[in-house]
Coordinates of C-alpha atoms and ligand atoms in Angstrom, one line a residue:
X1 CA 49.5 -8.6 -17.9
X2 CA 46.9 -10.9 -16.6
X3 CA 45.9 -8.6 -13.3
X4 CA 44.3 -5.5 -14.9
X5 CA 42.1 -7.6 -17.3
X6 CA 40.9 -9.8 -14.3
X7 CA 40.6 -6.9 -12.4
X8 CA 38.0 -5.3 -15.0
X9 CA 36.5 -8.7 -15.2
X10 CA 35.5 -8.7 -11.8
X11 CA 32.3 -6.6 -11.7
X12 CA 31.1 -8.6 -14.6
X13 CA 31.7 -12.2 -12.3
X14 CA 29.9 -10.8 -9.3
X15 CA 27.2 -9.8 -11.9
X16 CA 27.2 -13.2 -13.4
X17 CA 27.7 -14.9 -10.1
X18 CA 24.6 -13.0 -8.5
X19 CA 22.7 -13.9 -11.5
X20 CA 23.2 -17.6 -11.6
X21 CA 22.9 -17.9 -7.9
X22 CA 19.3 -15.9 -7.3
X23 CA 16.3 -17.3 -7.8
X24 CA 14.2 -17.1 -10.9
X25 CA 10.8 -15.8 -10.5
X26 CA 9.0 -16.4 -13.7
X27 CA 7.6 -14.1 -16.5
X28 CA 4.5 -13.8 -14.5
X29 CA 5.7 -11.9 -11.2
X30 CA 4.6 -8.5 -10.9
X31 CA 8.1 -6.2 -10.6
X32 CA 6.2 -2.7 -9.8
X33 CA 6.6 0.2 -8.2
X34 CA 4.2 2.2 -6.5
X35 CA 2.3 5.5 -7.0
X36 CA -1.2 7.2 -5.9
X37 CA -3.6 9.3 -7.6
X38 CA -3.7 12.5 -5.1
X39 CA -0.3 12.2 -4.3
X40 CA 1.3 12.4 -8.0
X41 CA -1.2 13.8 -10.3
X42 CA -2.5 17.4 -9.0
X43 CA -6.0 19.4 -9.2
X44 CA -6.3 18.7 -13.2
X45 CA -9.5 16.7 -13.1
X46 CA -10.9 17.8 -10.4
X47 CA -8.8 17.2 -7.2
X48 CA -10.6 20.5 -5.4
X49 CA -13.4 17.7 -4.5
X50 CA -11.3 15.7 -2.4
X51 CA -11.5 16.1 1.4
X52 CA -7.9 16.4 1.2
X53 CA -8.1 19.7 -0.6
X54 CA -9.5 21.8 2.3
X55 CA -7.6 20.1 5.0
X56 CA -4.3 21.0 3.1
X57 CA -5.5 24.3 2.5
X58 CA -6.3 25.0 6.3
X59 CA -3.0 26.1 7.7
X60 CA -0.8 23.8 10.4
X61 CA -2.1 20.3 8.7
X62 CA 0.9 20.0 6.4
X63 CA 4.2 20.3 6.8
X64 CA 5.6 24.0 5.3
X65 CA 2.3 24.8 4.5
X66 CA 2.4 21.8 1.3
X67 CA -0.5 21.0 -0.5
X68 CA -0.8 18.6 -3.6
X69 CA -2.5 21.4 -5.6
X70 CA 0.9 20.6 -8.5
X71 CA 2.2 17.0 -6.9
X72 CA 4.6 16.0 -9.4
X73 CA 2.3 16.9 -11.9
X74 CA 1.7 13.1 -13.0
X75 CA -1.4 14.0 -14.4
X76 CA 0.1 15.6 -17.4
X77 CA 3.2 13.6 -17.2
X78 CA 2.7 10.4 -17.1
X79 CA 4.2 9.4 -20.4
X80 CA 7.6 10.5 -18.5
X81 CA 7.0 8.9 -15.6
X82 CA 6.2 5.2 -17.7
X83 CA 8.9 5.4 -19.5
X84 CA 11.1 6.0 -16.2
X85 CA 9.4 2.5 -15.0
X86 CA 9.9 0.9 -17.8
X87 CA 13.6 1.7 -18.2
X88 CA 13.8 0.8 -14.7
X89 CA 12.8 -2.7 -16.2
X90 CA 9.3 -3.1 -14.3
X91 CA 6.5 -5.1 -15.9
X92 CA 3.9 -3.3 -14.0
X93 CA 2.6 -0.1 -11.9
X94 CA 0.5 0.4 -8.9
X95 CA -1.6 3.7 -9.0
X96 CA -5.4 4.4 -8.1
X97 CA -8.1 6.4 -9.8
X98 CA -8.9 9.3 -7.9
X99 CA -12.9 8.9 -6.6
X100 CA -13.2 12.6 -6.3
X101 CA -12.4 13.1 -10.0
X102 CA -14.0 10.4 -11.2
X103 CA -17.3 11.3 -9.4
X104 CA -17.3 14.5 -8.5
X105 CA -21.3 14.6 -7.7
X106 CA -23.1 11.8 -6.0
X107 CA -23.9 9.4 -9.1
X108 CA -22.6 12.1 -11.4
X109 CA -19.5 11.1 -13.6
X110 CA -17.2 12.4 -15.1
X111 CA -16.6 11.4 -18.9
X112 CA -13.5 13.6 -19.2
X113 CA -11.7 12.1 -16.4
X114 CA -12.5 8.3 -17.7
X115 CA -11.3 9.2 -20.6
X116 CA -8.5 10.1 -19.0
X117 CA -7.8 7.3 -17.5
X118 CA -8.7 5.5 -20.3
X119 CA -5.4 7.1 -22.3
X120 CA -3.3 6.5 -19.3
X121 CA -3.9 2.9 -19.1
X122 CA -4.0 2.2 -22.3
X123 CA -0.2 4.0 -22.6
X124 CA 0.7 1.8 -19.7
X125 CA -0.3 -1.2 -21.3
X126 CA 1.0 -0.4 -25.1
X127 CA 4.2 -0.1 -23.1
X128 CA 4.2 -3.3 -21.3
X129 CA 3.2 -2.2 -17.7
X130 CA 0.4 -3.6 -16.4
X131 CA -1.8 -1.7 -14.4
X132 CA -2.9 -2.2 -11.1
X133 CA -5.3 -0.2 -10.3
X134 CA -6.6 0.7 -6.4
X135 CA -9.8 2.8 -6.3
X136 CA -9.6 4.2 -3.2
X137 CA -6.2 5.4 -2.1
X138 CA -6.4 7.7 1.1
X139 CA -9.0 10.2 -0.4
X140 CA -13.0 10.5 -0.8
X141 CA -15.1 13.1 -2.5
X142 CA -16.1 16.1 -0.5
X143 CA -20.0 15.4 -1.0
X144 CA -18.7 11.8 0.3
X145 CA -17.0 13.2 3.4
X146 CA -20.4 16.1 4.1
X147 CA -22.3 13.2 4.0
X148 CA -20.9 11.4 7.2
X149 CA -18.1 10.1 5.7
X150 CA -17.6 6.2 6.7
X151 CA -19.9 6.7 9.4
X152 CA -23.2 6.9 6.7
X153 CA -24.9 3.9 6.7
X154 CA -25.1 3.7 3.2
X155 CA -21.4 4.8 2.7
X156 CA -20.1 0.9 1.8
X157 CA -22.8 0.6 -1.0
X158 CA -21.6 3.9 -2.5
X159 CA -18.2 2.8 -2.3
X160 CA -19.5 -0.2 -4.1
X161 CA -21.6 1.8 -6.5
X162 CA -18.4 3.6 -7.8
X163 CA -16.6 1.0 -7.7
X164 CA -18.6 -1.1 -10.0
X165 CA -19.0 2.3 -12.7
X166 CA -14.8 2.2 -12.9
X167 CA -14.7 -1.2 -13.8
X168 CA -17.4 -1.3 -16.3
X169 CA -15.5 1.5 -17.6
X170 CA -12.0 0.4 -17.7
X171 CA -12.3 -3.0 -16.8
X172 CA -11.0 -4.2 -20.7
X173 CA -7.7 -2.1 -19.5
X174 CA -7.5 -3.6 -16.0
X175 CA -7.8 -6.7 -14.4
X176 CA -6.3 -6.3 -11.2
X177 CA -8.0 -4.1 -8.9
X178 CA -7.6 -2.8 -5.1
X179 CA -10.5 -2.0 -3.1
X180 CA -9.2 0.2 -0.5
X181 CA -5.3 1.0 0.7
X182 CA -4.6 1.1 4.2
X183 CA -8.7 0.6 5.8
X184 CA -6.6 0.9 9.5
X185 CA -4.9 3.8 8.6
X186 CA -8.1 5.9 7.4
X187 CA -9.8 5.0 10.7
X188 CA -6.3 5.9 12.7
X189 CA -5.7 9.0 11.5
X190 CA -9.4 10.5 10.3
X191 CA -11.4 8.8 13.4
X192 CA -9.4 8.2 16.0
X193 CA -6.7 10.9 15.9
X194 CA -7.7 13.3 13.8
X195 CA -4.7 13.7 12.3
X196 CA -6.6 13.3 8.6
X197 CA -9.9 14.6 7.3
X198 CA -12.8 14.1 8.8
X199 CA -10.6 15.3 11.9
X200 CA -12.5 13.3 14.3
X201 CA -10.6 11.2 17.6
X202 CA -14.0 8.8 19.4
X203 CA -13.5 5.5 19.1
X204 CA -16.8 4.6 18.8
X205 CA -16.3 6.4 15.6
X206 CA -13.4 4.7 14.6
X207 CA -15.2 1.5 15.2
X208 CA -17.8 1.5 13.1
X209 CA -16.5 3.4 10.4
X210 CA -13.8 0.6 10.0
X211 CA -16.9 -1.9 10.2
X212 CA -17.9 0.7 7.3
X213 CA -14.6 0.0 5.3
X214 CA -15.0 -3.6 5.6
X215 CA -18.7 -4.1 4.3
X216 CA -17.4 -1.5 1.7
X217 CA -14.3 -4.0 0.9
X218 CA -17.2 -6.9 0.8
X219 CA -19.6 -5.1 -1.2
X220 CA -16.9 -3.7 -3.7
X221 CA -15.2 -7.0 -4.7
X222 CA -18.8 -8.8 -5.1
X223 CA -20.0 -5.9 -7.4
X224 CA -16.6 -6.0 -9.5
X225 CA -16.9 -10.1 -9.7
X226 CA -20.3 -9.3 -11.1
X227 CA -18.8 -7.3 -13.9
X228 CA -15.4 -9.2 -14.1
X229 CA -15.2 -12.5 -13.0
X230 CA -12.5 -14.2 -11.4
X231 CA -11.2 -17.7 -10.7
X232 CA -7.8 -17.5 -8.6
X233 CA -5.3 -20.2 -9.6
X234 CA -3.0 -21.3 -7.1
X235 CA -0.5 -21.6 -9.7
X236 CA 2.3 -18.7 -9.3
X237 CA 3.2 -19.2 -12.9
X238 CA -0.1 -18.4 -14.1
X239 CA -1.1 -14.6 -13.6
X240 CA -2.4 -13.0 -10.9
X241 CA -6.0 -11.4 -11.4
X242 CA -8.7 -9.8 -9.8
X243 CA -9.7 -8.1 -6.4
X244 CA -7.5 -7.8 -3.4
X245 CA -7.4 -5.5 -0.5
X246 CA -4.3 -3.5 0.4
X247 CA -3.1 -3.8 3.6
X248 CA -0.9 -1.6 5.9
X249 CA 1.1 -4.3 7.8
X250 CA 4.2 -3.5 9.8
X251 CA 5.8 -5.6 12.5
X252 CA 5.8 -5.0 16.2
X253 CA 8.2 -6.8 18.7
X254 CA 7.8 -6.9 22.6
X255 CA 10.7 -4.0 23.9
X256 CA 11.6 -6.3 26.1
X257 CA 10.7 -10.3 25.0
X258 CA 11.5 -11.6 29.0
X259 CA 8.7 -8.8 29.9
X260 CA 5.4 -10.8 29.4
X261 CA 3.6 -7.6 29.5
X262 CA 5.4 -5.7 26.7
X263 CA 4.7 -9.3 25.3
X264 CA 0.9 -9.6 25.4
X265 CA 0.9 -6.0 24.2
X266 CA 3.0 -6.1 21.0
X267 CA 0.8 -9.0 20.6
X268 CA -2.6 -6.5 20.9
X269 CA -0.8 -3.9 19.3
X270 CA -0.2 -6.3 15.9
X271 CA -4.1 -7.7 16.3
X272 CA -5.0 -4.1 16.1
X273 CA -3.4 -2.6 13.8
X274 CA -2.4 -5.6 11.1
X275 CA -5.2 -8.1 11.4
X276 CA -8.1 -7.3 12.7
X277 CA -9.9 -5.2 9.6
X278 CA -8.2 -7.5 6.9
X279 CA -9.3 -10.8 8.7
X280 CA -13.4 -9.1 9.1
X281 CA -13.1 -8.0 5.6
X282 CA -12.0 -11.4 4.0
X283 CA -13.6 -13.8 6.2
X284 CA -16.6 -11.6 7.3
X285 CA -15.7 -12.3 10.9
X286 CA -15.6 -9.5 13.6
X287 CA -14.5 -11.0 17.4
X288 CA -16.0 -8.7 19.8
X289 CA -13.7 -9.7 22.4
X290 CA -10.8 -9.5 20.7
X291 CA -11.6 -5.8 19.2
X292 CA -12.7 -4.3 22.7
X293 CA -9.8 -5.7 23.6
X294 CA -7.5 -4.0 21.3
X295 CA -9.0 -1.1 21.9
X296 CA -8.9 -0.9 25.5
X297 CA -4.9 -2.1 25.7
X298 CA -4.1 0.5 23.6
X299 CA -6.1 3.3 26.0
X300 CA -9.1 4.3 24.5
X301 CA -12.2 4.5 26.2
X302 CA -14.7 2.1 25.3
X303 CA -17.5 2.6 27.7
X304 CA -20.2 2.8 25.4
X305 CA -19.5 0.9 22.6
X306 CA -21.7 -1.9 21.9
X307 CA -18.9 -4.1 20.4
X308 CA -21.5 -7.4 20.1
X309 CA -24.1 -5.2 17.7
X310 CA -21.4 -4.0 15.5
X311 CA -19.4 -7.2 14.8
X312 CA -23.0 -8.5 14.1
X313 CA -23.2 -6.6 11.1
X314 CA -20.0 -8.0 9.5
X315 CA -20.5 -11.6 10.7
X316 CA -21.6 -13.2 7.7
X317 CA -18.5 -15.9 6.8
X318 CA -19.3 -18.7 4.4
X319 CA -16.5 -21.1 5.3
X320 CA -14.3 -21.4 2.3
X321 CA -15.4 -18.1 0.6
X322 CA -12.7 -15.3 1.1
X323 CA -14.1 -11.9 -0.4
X324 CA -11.0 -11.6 -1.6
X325 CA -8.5 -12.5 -4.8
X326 CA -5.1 -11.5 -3.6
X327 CA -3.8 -9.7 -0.2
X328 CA -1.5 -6.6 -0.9
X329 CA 1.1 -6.2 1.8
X330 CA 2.3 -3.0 2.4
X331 CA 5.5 -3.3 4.6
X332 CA 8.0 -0.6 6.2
X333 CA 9.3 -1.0 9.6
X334 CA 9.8 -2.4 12.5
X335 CA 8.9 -0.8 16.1
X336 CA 9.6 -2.0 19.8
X337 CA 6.8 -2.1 21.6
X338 CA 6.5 -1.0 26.0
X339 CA 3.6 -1.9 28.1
X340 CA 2.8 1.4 29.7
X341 CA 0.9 1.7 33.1
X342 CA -0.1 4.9 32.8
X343 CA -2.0 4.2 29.6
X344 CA -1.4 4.2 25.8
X345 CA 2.1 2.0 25.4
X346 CA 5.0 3.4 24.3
X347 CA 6.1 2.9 20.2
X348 CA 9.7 2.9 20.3
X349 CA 12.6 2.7 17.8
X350 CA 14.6 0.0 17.1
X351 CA 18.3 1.0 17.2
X352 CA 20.0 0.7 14.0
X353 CA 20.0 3.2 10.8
X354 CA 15.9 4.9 10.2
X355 CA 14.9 6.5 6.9
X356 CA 14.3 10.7 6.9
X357 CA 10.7 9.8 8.9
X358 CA 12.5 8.0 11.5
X359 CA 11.5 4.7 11.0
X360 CA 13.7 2.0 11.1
X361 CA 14.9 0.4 8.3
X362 CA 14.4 -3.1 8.6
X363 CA 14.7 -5.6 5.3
X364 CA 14.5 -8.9 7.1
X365 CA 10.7 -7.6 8.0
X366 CA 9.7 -8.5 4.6
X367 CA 10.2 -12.4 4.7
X368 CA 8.7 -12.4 8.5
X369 CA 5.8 -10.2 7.4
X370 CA 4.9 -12.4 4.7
X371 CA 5.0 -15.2 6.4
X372 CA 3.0 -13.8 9.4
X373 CA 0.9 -12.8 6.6
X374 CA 0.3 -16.0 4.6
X375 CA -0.4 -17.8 8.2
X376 CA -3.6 -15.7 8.5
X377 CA -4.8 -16.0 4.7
X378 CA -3.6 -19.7 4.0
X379 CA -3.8 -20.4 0.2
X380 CA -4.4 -16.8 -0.7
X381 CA -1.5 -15.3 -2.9
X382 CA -0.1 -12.1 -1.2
X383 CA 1.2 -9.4 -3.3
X384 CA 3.6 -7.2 -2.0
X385 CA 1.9 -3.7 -2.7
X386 CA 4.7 -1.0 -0.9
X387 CA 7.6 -1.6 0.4
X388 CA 10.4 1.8 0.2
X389 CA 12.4 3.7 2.9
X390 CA 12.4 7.6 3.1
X391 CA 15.6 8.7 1.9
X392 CA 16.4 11.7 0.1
X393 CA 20.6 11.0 -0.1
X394 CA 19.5 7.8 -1.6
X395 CA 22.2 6.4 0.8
X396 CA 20.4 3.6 2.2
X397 CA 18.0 2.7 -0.4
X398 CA 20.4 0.9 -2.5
X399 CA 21.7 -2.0 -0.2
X400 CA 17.7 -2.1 1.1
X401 CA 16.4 -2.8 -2.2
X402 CA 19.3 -5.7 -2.2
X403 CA 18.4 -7.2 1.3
X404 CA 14.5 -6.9 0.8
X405 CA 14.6 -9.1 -2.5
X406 CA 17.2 -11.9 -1.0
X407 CA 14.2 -12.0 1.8
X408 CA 11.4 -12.1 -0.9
X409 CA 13.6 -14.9 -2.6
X410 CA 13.9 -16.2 0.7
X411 CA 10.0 -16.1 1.1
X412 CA 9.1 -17.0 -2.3
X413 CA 11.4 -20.1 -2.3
X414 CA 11.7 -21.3 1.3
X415 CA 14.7 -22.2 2.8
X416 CA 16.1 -24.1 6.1
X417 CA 12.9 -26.4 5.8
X418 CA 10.7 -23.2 5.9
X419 CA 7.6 -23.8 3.1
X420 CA 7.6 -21.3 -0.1
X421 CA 5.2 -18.6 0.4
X422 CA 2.8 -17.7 -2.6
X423 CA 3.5 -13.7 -3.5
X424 CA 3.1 -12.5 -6.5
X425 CA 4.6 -9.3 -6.8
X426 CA 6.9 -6.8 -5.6
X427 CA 5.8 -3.0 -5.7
X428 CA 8.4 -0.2 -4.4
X429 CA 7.3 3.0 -2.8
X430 CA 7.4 4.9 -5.0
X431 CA 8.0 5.5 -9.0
X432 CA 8.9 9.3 -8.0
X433 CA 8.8 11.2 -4.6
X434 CA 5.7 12.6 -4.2
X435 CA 2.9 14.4 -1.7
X436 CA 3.8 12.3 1.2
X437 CA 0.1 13.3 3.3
X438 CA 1.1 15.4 6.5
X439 CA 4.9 15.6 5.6
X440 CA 3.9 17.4 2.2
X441 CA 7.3 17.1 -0.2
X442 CA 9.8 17.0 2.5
X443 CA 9.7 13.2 2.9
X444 CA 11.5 11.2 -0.4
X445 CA 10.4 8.0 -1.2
X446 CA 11.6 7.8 -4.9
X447 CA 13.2 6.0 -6.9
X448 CA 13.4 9.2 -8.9
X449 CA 14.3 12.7 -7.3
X450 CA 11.9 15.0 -8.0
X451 CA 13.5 18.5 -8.6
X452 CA 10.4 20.6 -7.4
X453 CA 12.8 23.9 -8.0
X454 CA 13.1 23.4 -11.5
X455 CA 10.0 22.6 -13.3
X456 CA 9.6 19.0 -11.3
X457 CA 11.9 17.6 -13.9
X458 CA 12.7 13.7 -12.9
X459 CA 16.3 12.3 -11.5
X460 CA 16.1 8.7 -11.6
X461 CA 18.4 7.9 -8.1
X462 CA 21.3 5.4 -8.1
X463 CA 18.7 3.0 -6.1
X464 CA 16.6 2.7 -9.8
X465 CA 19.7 1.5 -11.9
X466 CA 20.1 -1.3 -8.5
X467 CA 16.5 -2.1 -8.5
X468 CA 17.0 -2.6 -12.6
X469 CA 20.0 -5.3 -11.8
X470 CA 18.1 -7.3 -9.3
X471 CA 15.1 -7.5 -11.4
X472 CA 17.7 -8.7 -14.0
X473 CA 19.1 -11.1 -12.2
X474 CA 15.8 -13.2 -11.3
X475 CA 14.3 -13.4 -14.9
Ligands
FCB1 C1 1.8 4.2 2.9 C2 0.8 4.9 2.0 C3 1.4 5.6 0.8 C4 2.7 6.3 1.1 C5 3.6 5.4 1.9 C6 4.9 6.1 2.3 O1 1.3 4.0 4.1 O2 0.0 3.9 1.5 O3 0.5 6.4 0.2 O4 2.4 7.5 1.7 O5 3.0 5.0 3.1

């Protein structure tokens, strides 16, 4: 009987078939996935210092009345959560060091939480993970935040001060560092509309705090070169190393292409919200003209902003010196975007299947944002830093995981006489669900379930044994 032997055969040929035809990607490629200090690891250490802490504890800012106070407990299980990685059959892991831990007075350290640290990375790297570590993931210290927050004037060179202090400290565990994750996003939501701490909505104030974020960028990667220094080879075998600056980056089509004005405004609406704090922060160069406007399309007031002085203050490019080692990418959807005349235009939803937030789910993204991406930062190499889909039922998340790689491969390798793109790395969002910011625990990003009913014990998802294949499949 020939048929129920070839029939048990056949997952094993469309394994070995899907091997020999995907692309291999070299011991050197970063498989990851994805996880942040305040939203995994909970107050151990000191996490009542983070302007976070009040805002979740003020009712109406979280959804159900979440805070992080527990998270997933990370900080005390981490050696759960690395093994769950590493079974997973990732080489690496993206977290950050938590600033308000680390220095919970102004130039006042903390030895205990280095130390900390210290174990953790040092797990991570015994096991084979290599860390990548961002130092400022969506919180600052409280004393940070009374102080003016990113509106201080000195606020970049404290960034740049704490920066340097963790990387003399764990810089012989780490070699592969991110500034900041998400500048735009901390100047959307905390500046200009308050949906974050410091709660404020002016954009002059989201203006020059983001001009804050980039000289912080600027400042932070020439103080860690000091300490660390880093020559970039353009060789993708070779490993990646040193600084790079994370980037939210999502891609935003006109609603209706034939309509030149939903046109020029998707175009303003990606200038605004993908390039134009990445580009000042790499190449130190701020266009007034193209910032104001940005701003205006979009419908803020910008009366009285003086947009020549500020881009002054961050137009200092040396041609042929980015201030940066690597770009992280971190891509999630797609929206349609509506000229409006009465104003702000209109973000709209793509049809097709969304995650639990609503966004649309939209794998062929990653090879267009990449190469969106490397047309702005020629001969940098990108790193893909998040890329996941909210999705409790894990029903979508396996066959996106599938469709995002074949566009990495197709990004990585070219095709249809389109050039290879230089990335590095691939990072999932996330390792385990987690304190998803306003939408506390209700939003599931994981590739393990995390039961928060019965003492947060871990569930990898089906998505983690599929992620496990495809990684297979390209070494
Ligand atoms: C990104 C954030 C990350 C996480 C994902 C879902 O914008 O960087 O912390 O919340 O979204």
């Amino acid at each position: 009987m020939v048929f129920p032997r070839l029939l048990l055969a056949l997952p094993l040929l469309a394994l070995t078939l899907e091997s020999q035809s995907t692309p291999k990607y070299g011991a050197e490629f970063l498989w990851g996935t994805a996880i942040s200090a305040h939203q995994v690891e909970g107050l151990t250490g000191g996490g009542q210092n983070a302007d976070w802490y009040p805002f979740e504890h003020t009712p109406g800012n979280i959804l159900n009345g979440d805070t992080a106070d527990v998270a997933t407990d990370h900080w005390h299980r981490y050696p759960t959560d690395f093994a769950i990685a590493k079974e997973i059959g990732t080489n690496t892991i993206r977290t950050s060091v938590a600033w308000e831990k680390i220095e919970p007075s102004p130039g006042a350290f903390s030895e205990d939480v280095i130390q900390h640290y210290r174990a953790e990375f040092e797990l991570m790297k015994t096991m084979g993970l290599r860390p990548m570590i961002t130092l400022m993931h969506g919180t600052v210290p409280l004393w940070f935040e009374s102080r003016g927050g990113w509106l201080a004037s000195d606020a970049p060179q404290q960034f740049a001060n704490y920066a340097a202090y963790v990387v003399r400290r764990l810089g012989d565990l780490c070699d592969l560092w991110g500034t900041i994750n998400e500048p735009l996003v901390l100047v959307g939501d905390g500046y200009l509309t308050g949906i974050a701490p410091p709660q404020l909505r002016s954009p002059l104030a989201a203006v020059e705090a983001a001009i804050n974020l980039v000289l912080a960028h600027r400042l932070a990667t020439a103080a860690i070169h000091e300490i660390q220094p880093t020559t970039v080879s353009d060789r993708p075998d070779l490993p990646l190393r040193g600084v790079g600056l994370v980037n939210g980056l999502d891609l935003f089509d006109p609603y209706d292409p034939d309509n030149p004005l939903d046109v020029i405004t998707a175009e303003l609406v990606t200038e605004f919200e993908n390039w134009l704090i990445p580009q000042a922060a790499v190449y130190g160069t701020l266009e007034p003209k193209t910032l104001a406007a940005a701003l205006a399309g979009l419908g803020h007031h910008t009366g009285n902003i003086n947009f020549h002085r500020l881009a002054e203050k961050v137009n200092t490019f040396i041609p042929g010196n980015p201030v940066v080692d690597w770009i992280g990418v971190n891509y999630y959807t797609r929206t349609l975007i509506q000229f409006d005349f009465t104003g702000l235009p209109k973000f709209i939803v793509p049809a097709g299947p969304t995650g639990d937030d609503g966004h649309a789910i939209y794998p062929a993204g990653t090879e267009r944002i990449l190469r969106d991406t490397a047309k702005r930062f020629p001969l940098i190499p990108l790193v893909m830093t998040e890329n996941g889909v909210a999705d409790a039922k894990d029903q979508y998340r396996p066959q996106f995981i599938r469709d995002t790689l074949s566009y990495l491969d197709k990004a990585r390798f070219g095709h249809d006489g389109l050039p290879p793109i230089d990335v590095r790395g691939y990072y999932h969002w996330s390792l385990t669900d987690n304190f998803e910011w306003q939408s506390g625990y209700a939003i599931r990003f994981g590739l393990t379930a995390i039961e928060y009913d019965q003492d947060l014990e871990r569930l990898p998802r089906p998505t983690a044994e599929v992620y496990h294949q495809q990684i297979l499949a390209r070494q």
